[in-house]
């Protein structure tokens, strides 16, 4: 099974833990449970407390008491919405089709550089590529998510959004290679495969699924994977290089999810204060229209 790596930051793992299991708790997650569950993936108690404090300061975790009176933390409304919004990308199973494009054209005064930086970072975090200075492009299905994100951040006054087709003059497959750094995206997928494909192969050779091992391997895989659907906007296969690693990495994650998620829930809710309803699976739950970029908003300092 996979070993804990320094690449998994404690704060990111806490966000991933709440996304996978903690948000299904009918109340706050006790601090003692957070420490137990993060210890299983190699995070010590001081790191848990420090990371929880940072998430609390950002308004994403709220202090609360369990029914038994234990100190704990529950998700704020904003954090819960952000996690639900991420489900559509993170747990997507159908390959994307060619539905056209959405363009974001913006102009921000020089005196408001901070908003310009925020706008660029959010568009990038949503998976947009750069067609020209001030002109960003993404698959059309990201329109609603983009509109709601810009409205929530009060950046909509600087942006015009358009939907349409690419008609030339370069072939679309050539233009896509300019708009996105496909090599860098492919490297992210390859890194995921290098770390987690061997984990899947090891599980495929086993008949048993011990809950603690399943929990550890699933949480680490999800923590690696959940960023990728925002780095990679899900371009149509016809516009991507042959043998695109994103197809393989998505298959590996889906297989790990199906094999490990529910078994891991048995470990996550194995104490008196249950961590999860094992029937609550984000991959099978309908989600609301996206309103934000969960990776950027939950993981930012």
mmCIF file of C-alpha atoms in Angstrom:
data_model
loop_
_atom_site.group_PDB
_atom_site.id
_atom_site.type_symbol
_atom_site.label_atom_id
_atom_site.label_comp_id
_atom_site.label_asym_id
_atom_site.label_seq_id
_atom_site.Cartn_x
_atom_site.Cartn_y
_atom_site.Cartn_z
ATOM 1 C CA UNK A 1 0.000 0.000 0.000
ATOM 2 C CA UNK A 2 1.000 3.622 -0.434
ATOM 3 C CA UNK A 3 3.249 5.350 2.069
ATOM 4 C CA UNK A 4 2.444 8.802 3.363
ATOM 5 C CA UNK A 5 4.346 11.452 1.420
ATOM 6 C CA UNK A 6 5.469 14.933 2.283
ATOM 7 C CA UNK A 7 3.500 16.038 -0.787
ATOM 8 C CA UNK A 8 0.262 15.680 1.201
ATOM 9 C CA UNK A 9 -0.081 18.866 3.242
ATOM 10 C CA UNK A 10 -1.979 18.479 6.550
ATOM 11 C CA UNK A 11 -4.467 21.255 5.711
ATOM 12 C CA UNK A 12 -5.198 19.702 2.321
ATOM 13 C CA UNK A 13 -5.769 16.307 3.945
ATOM 14 C CA UNK A 14 -8.238 17.842 6.415
ATOM 15 C CA UNK A 15 -10.194 19.372 3.530
ATOM 16 C CA UNK A 16 -10.116 16.014 1.751
ATOM 17 C CA UNK A 17 -11.245 14.204 4.904
ATOM 18 C CA UNK A 18 -14.279 16.466 5.264
ATOM 19 C CA UNK A 19 -15.034 16.090 1.566
ATOM 20 C CA UNK A 20 -14.879 12.300 1.664
ATOM 21 C CA UNK A 21 -16.485 11.595 5.033
ATOM 22 C CA UNK A 22 -16.762 14.485 7.490
ATOM 23 C CA UNK A 23 -19.512 16.430 5.729
ATOM 24 C CA UNK A 24 -21.916 13.508 6.144
ATOM 25 C CA UNK A 25 -21.717 13.643 9.932
ATOM 26 C CA UNK A 26 -24.969 14.889 11.539
ATOM 27 C CA UNK A 27 -23.002 17.312 13.698
ATOM 28 C CA UNK A 28 -19.417 18.417 14.322
ATOM 29 C CA UNK A 29 -16.441 16.091 13.983
ATOM 30 C CA UNK A 30 -14.750 15.770 17.387
ATOM 31 C CA UNK A 31 -11.204 17.074 17.599
ATOM 32 C CA UNK A 32 -10.111 13.698 18.941
ATOM 33 C CA UNK A 33 -11.527 12.046 15.823
ATOM 34 C CA UNK A 34 -9.734 14.467 13.527
ATOM 35 C CA UNK A 35 -6.485 13.634 15.282
ATOM 36 C CA UNK A 36 -7.144 9.885 15.046
ATOM 37 C CA UNK A 37 -8.088 9.984 11.387
ATOM 38 C CA UNK A 38 -5.223 12.230 10.331
ATOM 39 C CA UNK A 39 -2.765 10.095 12.322
ATOM 40 C CA UNK A 40 -3.726 7.213 10.034
ATOM 41 C CA UNK A 41 -2.189 9.145 7.127
ATOM 42 C CA UNK A 42 0.862 10.297 9.051
ATOM 43 C CA UNK A 43 -0.190 13.719 10.368
ATOM 44 C CA UNK A 44 0.693 14.449 14.004
ATOM 45 C CA UNK A 45 -1.644 16.145 16.471
ATOM 46 C CA UNK A 46 0.091 19.562 16.527
ATOM 47 C CA UNK A 47 -0.125 19.760 12.726
ATOM 48 C CA UNK A 48 -3.815 18.877 12.860
ATOM 49 C CA UNK A 49 -4.544 21.572 15.436
ATOM 50 C CA UNK A 50 -2.537 24.191 13.547
ATOM 51 C CA UNK A 51 -4.234 23.392 10.239
ATOM 52 C CA UNK A 52 -7.693 23.373 11.811
ATOM 53 C CA UNK A 53 -6.981 26.800 13.281
ATOM 54 C CA UNK A 54 -6.122 28.176 9.850
ATOM 55 C CA UNK A 55 -9.307 26.739 8.354
ATOM 56 C CA UNK A 56 -11.245 28.224 11.269
ATOM 57 C CA UNK A 57 -9.738 31.672 10.664
ATOM 58 C CA UNK A 58 -10.831 31.475 7.034
ATOM 59 C CA UNK A 59 -14.397 30.744 8.132
ATOM 60 C CA UNK A 60 -14.456 27.252 6.643
ATOM 61 C CA UNK A 61 -14.591 25.305 9.921
ATOM 62 C CA UNK A 62 -16.746 26.378 12.844
ATOM 63 C CA UNK A 63 -16.165 25.278 16.474
ATOM 64 C CA UNK A 64 -19.048 23.325 17.986
ATOM 65 C CA UNK A 65 -19.836 20.688 20.597
ATOM 66 C CA UNK A 66 -21.005 17.169 19.853
ATOM 67 C CA UNK A 67 -24.128 15.727 21.449
ATOM 68 C CA UNK A 68 -21.777 14.126 24.006
ATOM 69 C CA UNK A 69 -20.220 17.514 24.783
ATOM 70 C CA UNK A 70 -16.894 16.920 23.041
ATOM 71 C CA UNK A 71 -15.142 19.809 21.302
ATOM 72 C CA UNK A 72 -15.286 19.557 17.529
ATOM 73 C CA UNK A 73 -15.563 21.367 14.223
ATOM 74 C CA UNK A 74 -18.261 21.452 11.579
ATOM 75 C CA UNK A 75 -18.217 22.849 8.073
ATOM 76 C CA UNK A 76 -19.492 26.344 7.502
ATOM 77 C CA UNK A 77 -22.252 26.793 4.933
ATOM 78 C CA UNK A 78 -19.722 28.205 2.478
ATOM 79 C CA UNK A 79 -17.337 25.275 2.906
ATOM 80 C CA UNK A 80 -20.125 22.725 2.538
ATOM 81 C CA UNK A 81 -21.304 24.390 -0.667
ATOM 82 C CA UNK A 82 -17.766 24.482 -2.053
ATOM 83 C CA UNK A 83 -17.292 20.777 -1.402
ATOM 84 C CA UNK A 84 -20.621 19.913 -3.011
ATOM 85 C CA UNK A 85 -19.745 22.048 -6.012
ATOM 86 C CA UNK A 86 -16.528 20.092 -6.512
ATOM 87 C CA UNK A 87 -18.310 16.745 -6.738
ATOM 88 C CA UNK A 88 -19.321 17.153 -10.372
ATOM 89 C CA UNK A 89 -15.721 17.472 -11.502
ATOM 90 C CA UNK A 90 -14.000 15.190 -9.009
ATOM 91 C CA UNK A 91 -16.372 12.240 -9.411
ATOM 92 C CA UNK A 92 -17.240 12.682 -13.110
ATOM 93 C CA UNK A 93 -17.382 9.379 -14.978
ATOM 94 C CA UNK A 94 -18.558 10.303 -18.484
ATOM 95 C CA UNK A 95 -15.865 11.594 -20.882
ATOM 96 C CA UNK A 96 -16.544 15.180 -21.994
ATOM 97 C CA UNK A 97 -17.935 15.847 -25.447
ATOM 98 C CA UNK A 98 -17.316 18.770 -27.791
ATOM 99 C CA UNK A 99 -19.912 21.343 -26.704
ATOM 100 C CA UNK A 100 -18.226 24.520 -27.897
ATOM 101 C CA UNK A 101 -16.476 27.175 -25.863
ATOM 102 C CA UNK A 102 -17.037 29.898 -23.310
ATOM 103 C CA UNK A 103 -14.812 32.976 -23.540
ATOM 104 C CA UNK A 104 -14.072 35.401 -20.722
ATOM 105 C CA UNK A 105 -12.904 38.812 -21.945
ATOM 106 C CA UNK A 106 -11.857 41.180 -19.191
ATOM 107 C CA UNK A 107 -10.370 44.585 -18.596
ATOM 108 C CA UNK A 108 -9.279 45.680 -15.117
ATOM 109 C CA UNK A 109 -7.923 49.186 -14.431
ATOM 110 C CA UNK A 110 -4.239 49.424 -13.580
ATOM 111 C CA UNK A 111 -5.212 50.887 -10.221
ATOM 112 C CA UNK A 112 -6.915 47.588 -9.294
ATOM 113 C CA UNK A 113 -4.077 45.133 -9.855
ATOM 114 C CA UNK A 114 -5.157 42.949 -6.963
ATOM 115 C CA UNK A 115 -8.529 42.280 -8.605
ATOM 116 C CA UNK A 116 -6.781 41.566 -11.890
ATOM 117 C CA UNK A 117 -4.579 38.998 -10.150
ATOM 118 C CA UNK A 118 -7.603 37.453 -8.406
ATOM 119 C CA UNK A 119 -9.506 37.287 -11.683
ATOM 120 C CA UNK A 120 -6.660 35.570 -13.494
ATOM 121 C CA UNK A 121 -6.073 33.107 -10.669
ATOM 122 C CA UNK A 122 -9.754 32.161 -10.479
ATOM 123 C CA UNK A 123 -10.099 31.691 -14.231
ATOM 124 C CA UNK A 124 -6.966 29.575 -14.214
ATOM 125 C CA UNK A 125 -8.298 27.621 -11.241
ATOM 126 C CA UNK A 126 -11.522 26.953 -13.130
ATOM 127 C CA UNK A 127 -9.516 25.409 -15.977
ATOM 128 C CA UNK A 128 -9.472 28.285 -18.469
ATOM 129 C CA UNK A 129 -6.708 28.564 -21.036
ATOM 130 C CA UNK A 130 -5.321 31.814 -22.442
ATOM 131 C CA UNK A 131 -6.355 32.566 -26.021
ATOM 132 C CA UNK A 132 -4.863 36.113 -26.016
ATOM 133 C CA UNK A 133 -4.067 38.815 -23.444
ATOM 134 C CA UNK A 134 -7.304 39.430 -21.558
ATOM 135 C CA UNK A 135 -9.106 36.639 -23.434
ATOM 136 C CA UNK A 136 -9.562 33.300 -21.645
ATOM 137 C CA UNK A 137 -11.277 30.200 -23.000
ATOM 138 C CA UNK A 138 -12.771 27.015 -21.581
ATOM 139 C CA UNK A 139 -15.230 24.270 -22.552
ATOM 140 C CA UNK A 140 -18.744 25.712 -22.674
ATOM 141 C CA UNK A 141 -20.053 23.495 -19.880
ATOM 142 C CA UNK A 142 -18.023 25.621 -17.429
ATOM 143 C CA UNK A 143 -20.133 28.719 -18.158
ATOM 144 C CA UNK A 144 -22.493 28.500 -15.167
ATOM 145 C CA UNK A 145 -19.687 27.711 -12.750
ATOM 146 C CA UNK A 146 -17.669 30.630 -14.120
ATOM 147 C CA UNK A 147 -20.574 33.092 -13.969
ATOM 148 C CA UNK A 148 -21.434 32.181 -10.389
ATOM 149 C CA UNK A 149 -17.809 32.323 -9.280
ATOM 150 C CA UNK A 150 -17.283 35.787 -10.737
ATOM 151 C CA UNK A 151 -20.534 37.039 -9.218
ATOM 152 C CA UNK A 152 -19.657 35.666 -5.790
ATOM 153 C CA UNK A 153 -16.246 37.351 -5.905
ATOM 154 C CA UNK A 154 -17.796 40.594 -7.273
ATOM 155 C CA UNK A 155 -15.620 40.413 -10.373
ATOM 156 C CA UNK A 156 -18.490 40.187 -12.863
ATOM 157 C CA UNK A 157 -18.328 43.915 -13.578
ATOM 158 C CA UNK A 158 -14.936 43.489 -15.243
ATOM 159 C CA UNK A 159 -15.787 40.534 -17.490
ATOM 160 C CA UNK A 160 -17.850 39.761 -20.578
ATOM 161 C CA UNK A 161 -18.702 36.111 -21.200
ATOM 162 C CA UNK A 162 -19.387 34.667 -24.649
ATOM 163 C CA UNK A 163 -20.287 31.220 -25.977
ATOM 164 C CA UNK A 164 -19.349 30.055 -29.443
ATOM 165 C CA UNK A 165 -17.312 27.903 -31.818
ATOM 166 C CA UNK A 166 -13.737 28.096 -32.981
ATOM 167 C CA UNK A 167 -13.817 28.654 -36.750
ATOM 168 C CA UNK A 168 -10.158 29.219 -37.592
ATOM 169 C CA UNK A 169 -7.823 29.985 -38.930
ATOM 170 C CA UNK A 170 -5.601 27.413 -37.247
ATOM 171 C CA UNK A 171 -7.030 23.954 -36.675
ATOM 172 C CA UNK A 172 -8.695 23.726 -33.284
ATOM 173 C CA UNK A 173 -6.357 20.962 -32.167
ATOM 174 C CA UNK A 174 -3.405 23.280 -32.863
ATOM 175 C CA UNK A 175 -5.068 26.213 -31.103
ATOM 176 C CA UNK A 176 -5.813 24.132 -28.004
ATOM 177 C CA UNK A 177 -2.110 23.299 -27.739
ATOM 178 C CA UNK A 178 -1.451 27.066 -27.547
ATOM 179 C CA UNK A 179 -4.262 27.900 -25.152
ATOM 180 C CA UNK A 180 -3.294 25.286 -22.558
ATOM 181 C CA UNK A 181 0.039 23.912 -21.411
ATOM 182 C CA UNK A 182 -0.908 20.347 -22.264
ATOM 183 C CA UNK A 183 2.545 19.048 -21.414
ATOM 184 C CA UNK A 184 2.302 20.389 -17.866
ATOM 185 C CA UNK A 185 -1.213 18.972 -17.458
ATOM 186 C CA UNK A 186 -0.046 15.591 -18.758
ATOM 187 C CA UNK A 187 2.799 15.620 -16.239
ATOM 188 C CA UNK A 188 0.278 16.076 -13.415
ATOM 189 C CA UNK A 189 -1.658 13.063 -14.647
ATOM 190 C CA UNK A 190 1.513 11.008 -14.991
ATOM 191 C CA UNK A 191 2.524 11.920 -11.440
ATOM 192 C CA UNK A 192 -0.855 10.718 -10.188
ATOM 193 C CA UNK A 193 -0.479 7.464 -12.118
ATOM 194 C CA UNK A 194 3.047 6.912 -10.833
ATOM 195 C CA UNK A 195 1.896 7.199 -7.236
ATOM 196 C CA UNK A 196 -1.530 5.581 -7.304
ATOM 197 C CA UNK A 197 -1.668 3.053 -10.177
ATOM 198 C CA UNK A 198 0.590 0.666 -8.189
ATOM 199 C CA UNK A 199 -1.796 1.045 -5.243
ATOM 200 C CA UNK A 200 -4.714 -0.019 -7.429
ATOM 201 C CA UNK A 201 -2.774 -2.989 -8.804
ATOM 202 C CA UNK A 202 -1.982 -4.110 -5.260
ATOM 203 C CA UNK A 203 -5.646 -3.941 -4.263
ATOM 204 C CA UNK A 204 -6.701 -5.818 -7.385
ATOM 205 C CA UNK A 205 -4.573 -8.738 -6.204
ATOM 206 C CA UNK A 206 -6.362 -8.896 -2.849
ATOM 207 C CA UNK A 207 -9.683 -10.419 -1.881
ATOM 208 C CA UNK A 208 -9.942 -8.562 1.431
ATOM 209 C CA UNK A 209 -10.397 -4.830 2.014
ATOM 210 C CA UNK A 210 -9.302 -3.945 5.571
ATOM 211 C CA UNK A 211 -11.041 -0.687 6.545
ATOM 212 C CA UNK A 212 -8.022 1.191 7.908
ATOM 213 C CA UNK A 213 -5.855 0.381 4.889
ATOM 214 C CA UNK A 214 -8.719 1.242 2.554
ATOM 215 C CA UNK A 215 -9.269 4.552 4.351
ATOM 216 C CA UNK A 216 -5.594 5.505 4.163
ATOM 217 C CA UNK A 217 -5.115 4.666 0.515
ATOM 218 C CA UNK A 218 -8.403 6.255 -0.528
ATOM 219 C CA UNK A 219 -7.829 9.498 1.365
ATOM 220 C CA UNK A 220 -4.352 9.900 -0.129
ATOM 221 C CA UNK A 221 -5.607 9.117 -3.645
ATOM 222 C CA UNK A 222 -8.489 11.575 -3.315
ATOM 223 C CA UNK A 223 -6.164 14.239 -1.928
ATOM 224 C CA UNK A 224 -3.956 13.843 -5.016
ATOM 225 C CA UNK A 225 -6.831 13.580 -7.480
ATOM 226 C CA UNK A 226 -9.186 16.369 -6.405
ATOM 227 C CA UNK A 227 -6.900 19.094 -7.786
ATOM 228 C CA UNK A 228 -6.560 17.516 -11.235
ATOM 229 C CA UNK A 229 -10.077 18.198 -12.588
ATOM 230 C CA UNK A 230 -9.344 21.911 -12.121
ATOM 231 C CA UNK A 231 -5.898 21.801 -13.704
ATOM 232 C CA UNK A 232 -7.345 19.797 -16.590
ATOM 233 C CA UNK A 233 -10.654 21.313 -17.837
ATOM 234 C CA UNK A 234 -11.695 18.090 -19.557
ATOM 235 C CA UNK A 235 -11.059 18.825 -23.216
ATOM 236 C CA UNK A 236 -12.617 16.584 -25.882
ATOM 237 C CA UNK A 237 -10.467 13.553 -26.689
ATOM 238 C CA UNK A 238 -10.238 14.548 -30.358
ATOM 239 C CA UNK A 239 -8.342 17.693 -29.357
ATOM 240 C CA UNK A 240 -5.813 15.944 -27.134
ATOM 241 C CA UNK A 241 -2.576 14.101 -27.958
ATOM 242 C CA UNK A 242 -2.784 10.374 -28.547
ATOM 243 C CA UNK A 243 -2.619 8.218 -25.405
ATOM 244 C CA UNK A 244 -3.621 11.153 -23.202
ATOM 245 C CA UNK A 245 -2.756 10.157 -19.591
ATOM 246 C CA UNK A 246 -5.831 11.904 -18.210
ATOM 247 C CA UNK A 247 -7.990 9.038 -19.427
ATOM 248 C CA UNK A 248 -5.872 6.525 -17.536
ATOM 249 C CA UNK A 249 -5.615 8.612 -14.376
ATOM 250 C CA UNK A 250 -9.394 9.083 -14.262
ATOM 251 C CA UNK A 251 -9.873 5.323 -14.615
ATOM 252 C CA UNK A 252 -7.412 4.643 -11.786
ATOM 253 C CA UNK A 253 -9.137 7.093 -9.466
ATOM 254 C CA UNK A 254 -12.596 5.744 -10.265
ATOM 255 C CA UNK A 255 -11.433 2.188 -9.603
ATOM 256 C CA UNK A 256 -9.856 3.197 -6.279
ATOM 257 C CA UNK A 257 -13.010 5.094 -5.338
ATOM 258 C CA UNK A 258 -15.240 2.113 -6.066
ATOM 259 C CA UNK A 259 -12.984 -0.327 -4.224
ATOM 260 C CA UNK A 260 -11.980 1.706 -1.179
ATOM 261 C CA UNK A 261 -14.366 4.545 -0.361
ATOM 262 C CA UNK A 262 -17.082 2.611 1.455
ATOM 263 C CA UNK A 263 -14.629 0.273 3.196
ATOM 264 C CA UNK A 264 -12.721 3.336 4.360
ATOM 265 C CA UNK A 265 -15.942 4.739 5.789
ATOM 266 C CA UNK A 266 -16.050 1.784 8.197
ATOM 267 C CA UNK A 267 -12.766 2.984 9.713
ATOM 268 C CA UNK A 268 -13.830 6.627 9.597
ATOM 269 C CA UNK A 269 -16.975 5.977 11.661
ATOM 270 C CA UNK A 270 -15.609 3.229 13.894
ATOM 271 C CA UNK A 271 -15.839 5.104 17.219
ATOM 272 C CA UNK A 272 -18.704 6.280 19.394
ATOM 273 C CA UNK A 273 -18.894 9.591 17.501
ATOM 274 C CA UNK A 274 -19.440 8.303 13.932
ATOM 275 C CA UNK A 275 -17.482 10.045 11.210
ATOM 276 C CA UNK A 276 -19.683 9.055 8.316
ATOM 277 C CA UNK A 277 -22.823 7.452 7.092
ATOM 278 C CA UNK A 278 -21.265 4.777 4.874
ATOM 279 C CA UNK A 279 -24.162 5.017 2.440
ATOM 280 C CA UNK A 280 -23.430 8.685 1.757
ATOM 281 C CA UNK A 281 -21.220 8.636 -1.299
ATOM 282 C CA UNK A 282 -20.454 11.952 -3.051
ATOM 283 C CA UNK A 283 -20.041 10.180 -6.378
ATOM 284 C CA UNK A 284 -23.698 9.119 -6.345
ATOM 285 C CA UNK A 285 -25.276 12.268 -4.914
ATOM 286 C CA UNK A 286 -26.778 14.948 -7.173
ATOM 287 C CA UNK A 287 -25.103 18.314 -6.724
ATOM 288 C CA UNK A 288 -26.284 21.883 -7.116
ATOM 289 C CA UNK A 289 -25.083 24.227 -9.802
ATOM 290 C CA UNK A 290 -21.439 25.070 -9.051
ATOM 291 C CA UNK A 291 -20.783 28.498 -7.579
ATOM 292 C CA UNK A 292 -17.043 28.511 -6.912
ATOM 293 C CA UNK A 293 -13.668 26.903 -7.359
ATOM 294 C CA UNK A 294 -13.394 24.539 -4.382
ATOM 295 C CA UNK A 295 -9.663 23.900 -4.741
ATOM 296 C CA UNK A 296 -8.729 27.564 -4.817
ATOM 297 C CA UNK A 297 -11.152 28.619 -2.085
ATOM 298 C CA UNK A 298 -10.601 25.738 0.324
ATOM 299 C CA UNK A 299 -6.836 25.409 -0.071
ATOM 300 C CA UNK A 300 -5.818 29.056 -0.337
ATOM 301 C CA UNK A 301 -4.071 30.741 2.560
#
